[in-house]
């Protein structure tokens, strides 16, 4: 009995694989005017920390000696707003262009970079962490406002096409 049920299961899954594969391969096409999802606090931190690490490596500094330098950090809402706006501007510029394959910088592997940034995130002070969470919160607010505008445009265009038929 046990052998029969095992073989039935394997043939069942084998016969289902092409169907599942077809469903998984079918990619949902996202409308071009739809807003991009906002970044998380960790995404913002990773981006900034990556730049710092690569800058330090280009100067010849050791990554083992690098530490999160946030002891004198003060939360400044104006700076948060400026950083968020510059990020959104870069995001819009990148959205228009198709991203080409990039050559790696060869200074550090992504795995090592991710481990190092993760360590820095774990020891980050509450003040600096609040800064990144505030950036993410403002990004989410902008995203929600953009989605409301997108939904309004989408509804109005559907109404126009409905009347024209």
PDB file of C-alpha atoms in Angstrom:
ATOM      1  CA  UNK A   1       0.000   0.000   0.000  1.00  0.00           C
ATOM      2  CA  UNK A   2       2.695   2.500   0.944  1.00  0.00           C
ATOM      3  CA  UNK A   3       4.588   2.006  -2.320  1.00  0.00           C
ATOM      4  CA  UNK A   4       1.472   2.469  -4.461  1.00  0.00           C
ATOM      5  CA  UNK A   5       0.482   5.695  -2.757  1.00  0.00           C
ATOM      6  CA  UNK A   6       4.036   7.074  -3.123  1.00  0.00           C
ATOM      7  CA  UNK A   7       4.144   6.329  -6.852  1.00  0.00           C
ATOM      8  CA  UNK A   8       0.692   7.839  -7.369  1.00  0.00           C
ATOM      9  CA  UNK A   9       1.797  11.003  -5.665  1.00  0.00           C
ATOM     10  CA  UNK A  10       4.927  11.336  -7.753  1.00  0.00           C
ATOM     11  CA  UNK A  11       3.084  10.762 -11.041  1.00  0.00           C
ATOM     12  CA  UNK A  12       0.398  13.195  -9.967  1.00  0.00           C
ATOM     13  CA  UNK A  13       2.886  15.955  -9.270  1.00  0.00           C
ATOM     14  CA  UNK A  14       4.837  15.188 -12.424  1.00  0.00           C
ATOM     15  CA  UNK A  15       1.718  15.484 -14.569  1.00  0.00           C
ATOM     16  CA  UNK A  16       0.748  18.742 -12.842  1.00  0.00           C
ATOM     17  CA  UNK A  17       4.131  20.409 -13.250  1.00  0.00           C
ATOM     18  CA  UNK A  18       3.556  21.812 -16.764  1.00  0.00           C
ATOM     19  CA  UNK A  19       0.306  23.463 -15.654  1.00  0.00           C
ATOM     20  CA  UNK A  20       1.854  24.957 -12.551  1.00  0.00           C
ATOM     21  CA  UNK A  21       4.874  26.080 -14.542  1.00  0.00           C
ATOM     22  CA  UNK A  22       2.634  27.834 -17.091  1.00  0.00           C
ATOM     23  CA  UNK A  23       0.748  29.642 -14.342  1.00  0.00           C
ATOM     24  CA  UNK A  24       3.953  30.673 -12.572  1.00  0.00           C
ATOM     25  CA  UNK A  25       5.609  31.852 -15.777  1.00  0.00           C
ATOM     26  CA  UNK A  26       2.686  34.047 -16.722  1.00  0.00           C
ATOM     27  CA  UNK A  27       3.808  37.486 -15.565  1.00  0.00           C
ATOM     28  CA  UNK A  28       1.317  40.122 -14.571  1.00  0.00           C
ATOM     29  CA  UNK A  29       1.936  43.242 -16.595  1.00  0.00           C
ATOM     30  CA  UNK A  30       2.017  46.317 -14.391  1.00  0.00           C
ATOM     31  CA  UNK A  31       0.626  49.565 -15.835  1.00  0.00           C
ATOM     32  CA  UNK A  32       3.397  52.078 -16.540  1.00  0.00           C
ATOM     33  CA  UNK A  33       1.617  54.966 -14.832  1.00  0.00           C
ATOM     34  CA  UNK A  34       1.045  53.007 -11.619  1.00  0.00           C
ATOM     35  CA  UNK A  35       3.161  54.299  -8.691  1.00  0.00           C
ATOM     36  CA  UNK A  36       6.044  52.147  -7.474  1.00  0.00           C
ATOM     37  CA  UNK A  37       5.855  50.653  -4.000  1.00  0.00           C
ATOM     38  CA  UNK A  38       7.675  52.671  -1.327  1.00  0.00           C
ATOM     39  CA  UNK A  39      10.947  51.589   0.218  1.00  0.00           C
ATOM     40  CA  UNK A  40      11.190  50.300   3.776  1.00  0.00           C
ATOM     41  CA  UNK A  41      13.375  51.821   6.476  1.00  0.00           C
ATOM     42  CA  UNK A  42      15.940  49.068   5.907  1.00  0.00           C
ATOM     43  CA  UNK A  43      15.968  49.754   2.141  1.00  0.00           C
ATOM     44  CA  UNK A  44      16.862  53.407   2.786  1.00  0.00           C
ATOM     45  CA  UNK A  45      19.518  52.387   5.307  1.00  0.00           C
ATOM     46  CA  UNK A  46      20.978  49.778   2.945  1.00  0.00           C
ATOM     47  CA  UNK A  47      21.235  52.284   0.126  1.00  0.00           C
ATOM     48  CA  UNK A  48      23.070  54.877   2.232  1.00  0.00           C
ATOM     49  CA  UNK A  49      25.269  52.315   3.960  1.00  0.00           C
ATOM     50  CA  UNK A  50      26.243  50.745   0.623  1.00  0.00           C
ATOM     51  CA  UNK A  51      27.462  54.133  -0.622  1.00  0.00           C
ATOM     52  CA  UNK A  52      29.505  54.645   2.570  1.00  0.00           C
ATOM     53  CA  UNK A  53      31.071  51.190   2.355  1.00  0.00           C
ATOM     54  CA  UNK A  54      31.977  51.517  -1.325  1.00  0.00           C
ATOM     55  CA  UNK A  55      33.440  54.974  -0.700  1.00  0.00           C
ATOM     56  CA  UNK A  56      35.531  53.607   2.171  1.00  0.00           C
ATOM     57  CA  UNK A  57      36.743  50.678   0.080  1.00  0.00           C
ATOM     58  CA  UNK A  58      37.758  52.965  -2.768  1.00  0.00           C
ATOM     59  CA  UNK A  59      39.883  54.951  -0.278  1.00  0.00           C
ATOM     60  CA  UNK A  60      41.566  51.708   0.803  1.00  0.00           C
ATOM     61  CA  UNK A  61      39.997  51.468   4.257  1.00  0.00           C
ATOM     62  CA  UNK A  62      39.256  48.059   5.769  1.00  0.00           C
ATOM     63  CA  UNK A  63      35.606  47.050   6.063  1.00  0.00           C
ATOM     64  CA  UNK A  64      36.345  45.232   9.353  1.00  0.00           C
ATOM     65  CA  UNK A  65      37.149  48.574  10.974  1.00  0.00           C
ATOM     66  CA  UNK A  66      33.914  50.189   9.780  1.00  0.00           C
ATOM     67  CA  UNK A  67      31.315  50.856  12.444  1.00  0.00           C
ATOM     68  CA  UNK A  68      27.977  52.599  12.460  1.00  0.00           C
ATOM     69  CA  UNK A  69      28.856  56.218  13.241  1.00  0.00           C
ATOM     70  CA  UNK A  70      25.640  57.651  14.609  1.00  0.00           C
ATOM     71  CA  UNK A  71      26.500  58.756  18.138  1.00  0.00           C
ATOM     72  CA  UNK A  72      25.886  62.463  17.453  1.00  0.00           C
ATOM     73  CA  UNK A  73      22.796  62.047  15.278  1.00  0.00           C
ATOM     74  CA  UNK A  74      19.832  64.427  15.678  1.00  0.00           C
ATOM     75  CA  UNK A  75      16.503  63.809  13.928  1.00  0.00           C
ATOM     76  CA  UNK A  76      15.836  66.632  11.450  1.00  0.00           C
ATOM     77  CA  UNK A  77      12.507  66.497   9.589  1.00  0.00           C
ATOM     78  CA  UNK A  78      13.649  68.954   6.913  1.00  0.00           C
ATOM     79  CA  UNK A  79      16.629  66.732   6.087  1.00  0.00           C
ATOM     80  CA  UNK A  80      14.335  63.705   5.974  1.00  0.00           C
ATOM     81  CA  UNK A  81      12.046  65.467   3.525  1.00  0.00           C
ATOM     82  CA  UNK A  82      14.966  66.530   1.298  1.00  0.00           C
ATOM     83  CA  UNK A  83      16.401  62.993   1.274  1.00  0.00           C
ATOM     84  CA  UNK A  84      13.025  61.500   0.428  1.00  0.00           C
ATOM     85  CA  UNK A  85      12.427  63.956  -2.410  1.00  0.00           C
ATOM     86  CA  UNK A  86      15.867  63.264  -3.898  1.00  0.00           C
ATOM     87  CA  UNK A  87      15.176  59.533  -3.683  1.00  0.00           C
ATOM     88  CA  UNK A  88      11.790  59.932  -5.382  1.00  0.00           C
ATOM     89  CA  UNK A  89      13.413  62.021  -8.121  1.00  0.00           C
ATOM     90  CA  UNK A  90      16.022  59.297  -8.750  1.00  0.00           C
ATOM     91  CA  UNK A  91      13.253  56.700  -8.742  1.00  0.00           C
ATOM     92  CA  UNK A  92      11.284  58.618 -11.413  1.00  0.00           C
ATOM     93  CA  UNK A  93      14.383  58.981 -13.584  1.00  0.00           C
ATOM     94  CA  UNK A  94      15.131  55.271 -13.314  1.00  0.00           C
ATOM     95  CA  UNK A  95      11.522  54.372 -14.057  1.00  0.00           C
ATOM     96  CA  UNK A  96      11.711  56.048 -17.466  1.00  0.00           C
ATOM     97  CA  UNK A  97      14.870  54.253 -18.545  1.00  0.00           C
ATOM     98  CA  UNK A  98      15.299  50.532 -18.944  1.00  0.00           C
ATOM     99  CA  UNK A  99      18.091  49.470 -16.641  1.00  0.00           C
ATOM    100  CA  UNK A 100      21.002  47.928 -18.482  1.00  0.00           C
ATOM    101  CA  UNK A 101      23.180  45.187 -17.068  1.00  0.00           C
ATOM    102  CA  UNK A 102      25.717  46.731 -14.735  1.00  0.00           C
ATOM    103  CA  UNK A 103      29.245  45.532 -14.272  1.00  0.00           C
ATOM    104  CA  UNK A 104      30.015  44.876 -10.643  1.00  0.00           C
ATOM    105  CA  UNK A 105      32.454  47.182  -8.900  1.00  0.00           C
ATOM    106  CA  UNK A 106      34.536  44.189  -7.778  1.00  0.00           C
ATOM    107  CA  UNK A 107      35.279  45.748  -4.394  1.00  0.00           C
ATOM    108  CA  UNK A 108      32.963  43.572  -2.290  1.00  0.00           C
ATOM    109  CA  UNK A 109      30.517  40.778  -3.045  1.00  0.00           C
ATOM    110  CA  UNK A 110      26.831  41.409  -2.536  1.00  0.00           C
ATOM    111  CA  UNK A 111      26.700  38.679   0.086  1.00  0.00           C
ATOM    112  CA  UNK A 112      29.493  40.287   2.141  1.00  0.00           C
ATOM    113  CA  UNK A 113      27.934  43.708   1.665  1.00  0.00           C
ATOM    114  CA  UNK A 114      24.537  42.470   2.851  1.00  0.00           C
ATOM    115  CA  UNK A 115      26.079  40.814   5.926  1.00  0.00           C
ATOM    116  CA  UNK A 116      27.994  43.966   6.828  1.00  0.00           C
ATOM    117  CA  UNK A 117      24.972  46.229   6.360  1.00  0.00           C
ATOM    118  CA  UNK A 118      22.852  43.800   8.402  1.00  0.00           C
ATOM    119  CA  UNK A 119      25.360  43.981  11.272  1.00  0.00           C
ATOM    120  CA  UNK A 120      25.297  47.789  11.117  1.00  0.00           C
ATOM    121  CA  UNK A 121      21.471  47.769  11.129  1.00  0.00           C
ATOM    122  CA  UNK A 122      21.399  45.597  14.250  1.00  0.00           C
ATOM    123  CA  UNK A 123      23.610  47.988  16.243  1.00  0.00           C
ATOM    124  CA  UNK A 124      22.028  51.174  14.910  1.00  0.00           C
ATOM    125  CA  UNK A 125      20.990  53.663  17.598  1.00  0.00           C
ATOM    126  CA  UNK A 126      17.322  54.413  18.162  1.00  0.00           C
ATOM    127  CA  UNK A 127      17.697  58.001  16.938  1.00  0.00           C
ATOM    128  CA  UNK A 128      19.187  56.998  13.611  1.00  0.00           C
ATOM    129  CA  UNK A 129      16.707  54.136  13.264  1.00  0.00           C
ATOM    130  CA  UNK A 130      13.847  56.615  13.846  1.00  0.00           C
ATOM    131  CA  UNK A 131      15.255  58.692  10.985  1.00  0.00           C
ATOM    132  CA  UNK A 132      14.960  55.773   8.553  1.00  0.00           C
ATOM    133  CA  UNK A 133      11.507  54.819   9.806  1.00  0.00           C
ATOM    134  CA  UNK A 134      10.406  58.437   9.325  1.00  0.00           C
ATOM    135  CA  UNK A 135      11.764  58.342   5.752  1.00  0.00           C
ATOM    136  CA  UNK A 136       9.810  55.139   5.103  1.00  0.00           C
ATOM    137  CA  UNK A 137       6.664  56.612   6.667  1.00  0.00           C
ATOM    138  CA  UNK A 138       6.861  59.705   4.469  1.00  0.00           C
ATOM    139  CA  UNK A 139       7.508  57.490   1.453  1.00  0.00           C
ATOM    140  CA  UNK A 140       4.395  55.464   2.287  1.00  0.00           C
ATOM    141  CA  UNK A 141       2.326  58.648   2.612  1.00  0.00           C
ATOM    142  CA  UNK A 142       3.514  59.810  -0.821  1.00  0.00           C
ATOM    143  CA  UNK A 143       2.772  56.368  -2.249  1.00  0.00           C
ATOM    144  CA  UNK A 144      -0.767  56.344  -0.846  1.00  0.00           C
ATOM    145  CA  UNK A 145      -1.456  59.819  -2.234  1.00  0.00           C
ATOM    146  CA  UNK A 146      -0.086  58.767  -5.618  1.00  0.00           C
ATOM    147  CA  UNK A 147      -2.230  55.615  -5.552  1.00  0.00           C
ATOM    148  CA  UNK A 148      -5.364  57.666  -4.830  1.00  0.00           C
ATOM    149  CA  UNK A 149      -4.544  59.880  -7.826  1.00  0.00           C
ATOM    150  CA  UNK A 150      -3.858  56.781  -9.929  1.00  0.00           C
ATOM    151  CA  UNK A 151      -7.187  55.224  -8.930  1.00  0.00           C
ATOM    152  CA  UNK A 152      -9.012  58.461  -9.807  1.00  0.00           C
ATOM    153  CA  UNK A 153      -7.337  58.571 -13.239  1.00  0.00           C
ATOM    154  CA  UNK A 154      -8.104  54.904 -13.767  1.00  0.00           C
ATOM    155  CA  UNK A 155     -11.785  55.351 -12.830  1.00  0.00           C
ATOM    156  CA  UNK A 156     -12.186  58.412 -15.029  1.00  0.00           C
ATOM    157  CA  UNK A 157     -10.578  56.656 -18.015  1.00  0.00           C
ATOM    158  CA  UNK A 158     -12.869  53.651 -17.495  1.00  0.00           C
ATOM    159  CA  UNK A 159     -15.885  55.979 -17.426  1.00  0.00           C
ATOM    160  CA  UNK A 160     -14.794  57.620 -20.680  1.00  0.00           C
ATOM    161  CA  UNK A 161     -14.288  54.276 -22.451  1.00  0.00           C
ATOM    162  CA  UNK A 162     -17.651  53.050 -21.131  1.00  0.00           C
ATOM    163  CA  UNK A 163     -19.481  56.054 -22.589  1.00  0.00           C
ATOM    164  CA  UNK A 164     -17.693  55.834 -25.940  1.00  0.00           C
ATOM    165  CA  UNK A 165     -18.895  52.244 -26.517  1.00  0.00           C
TER     166      UNK A 165
END
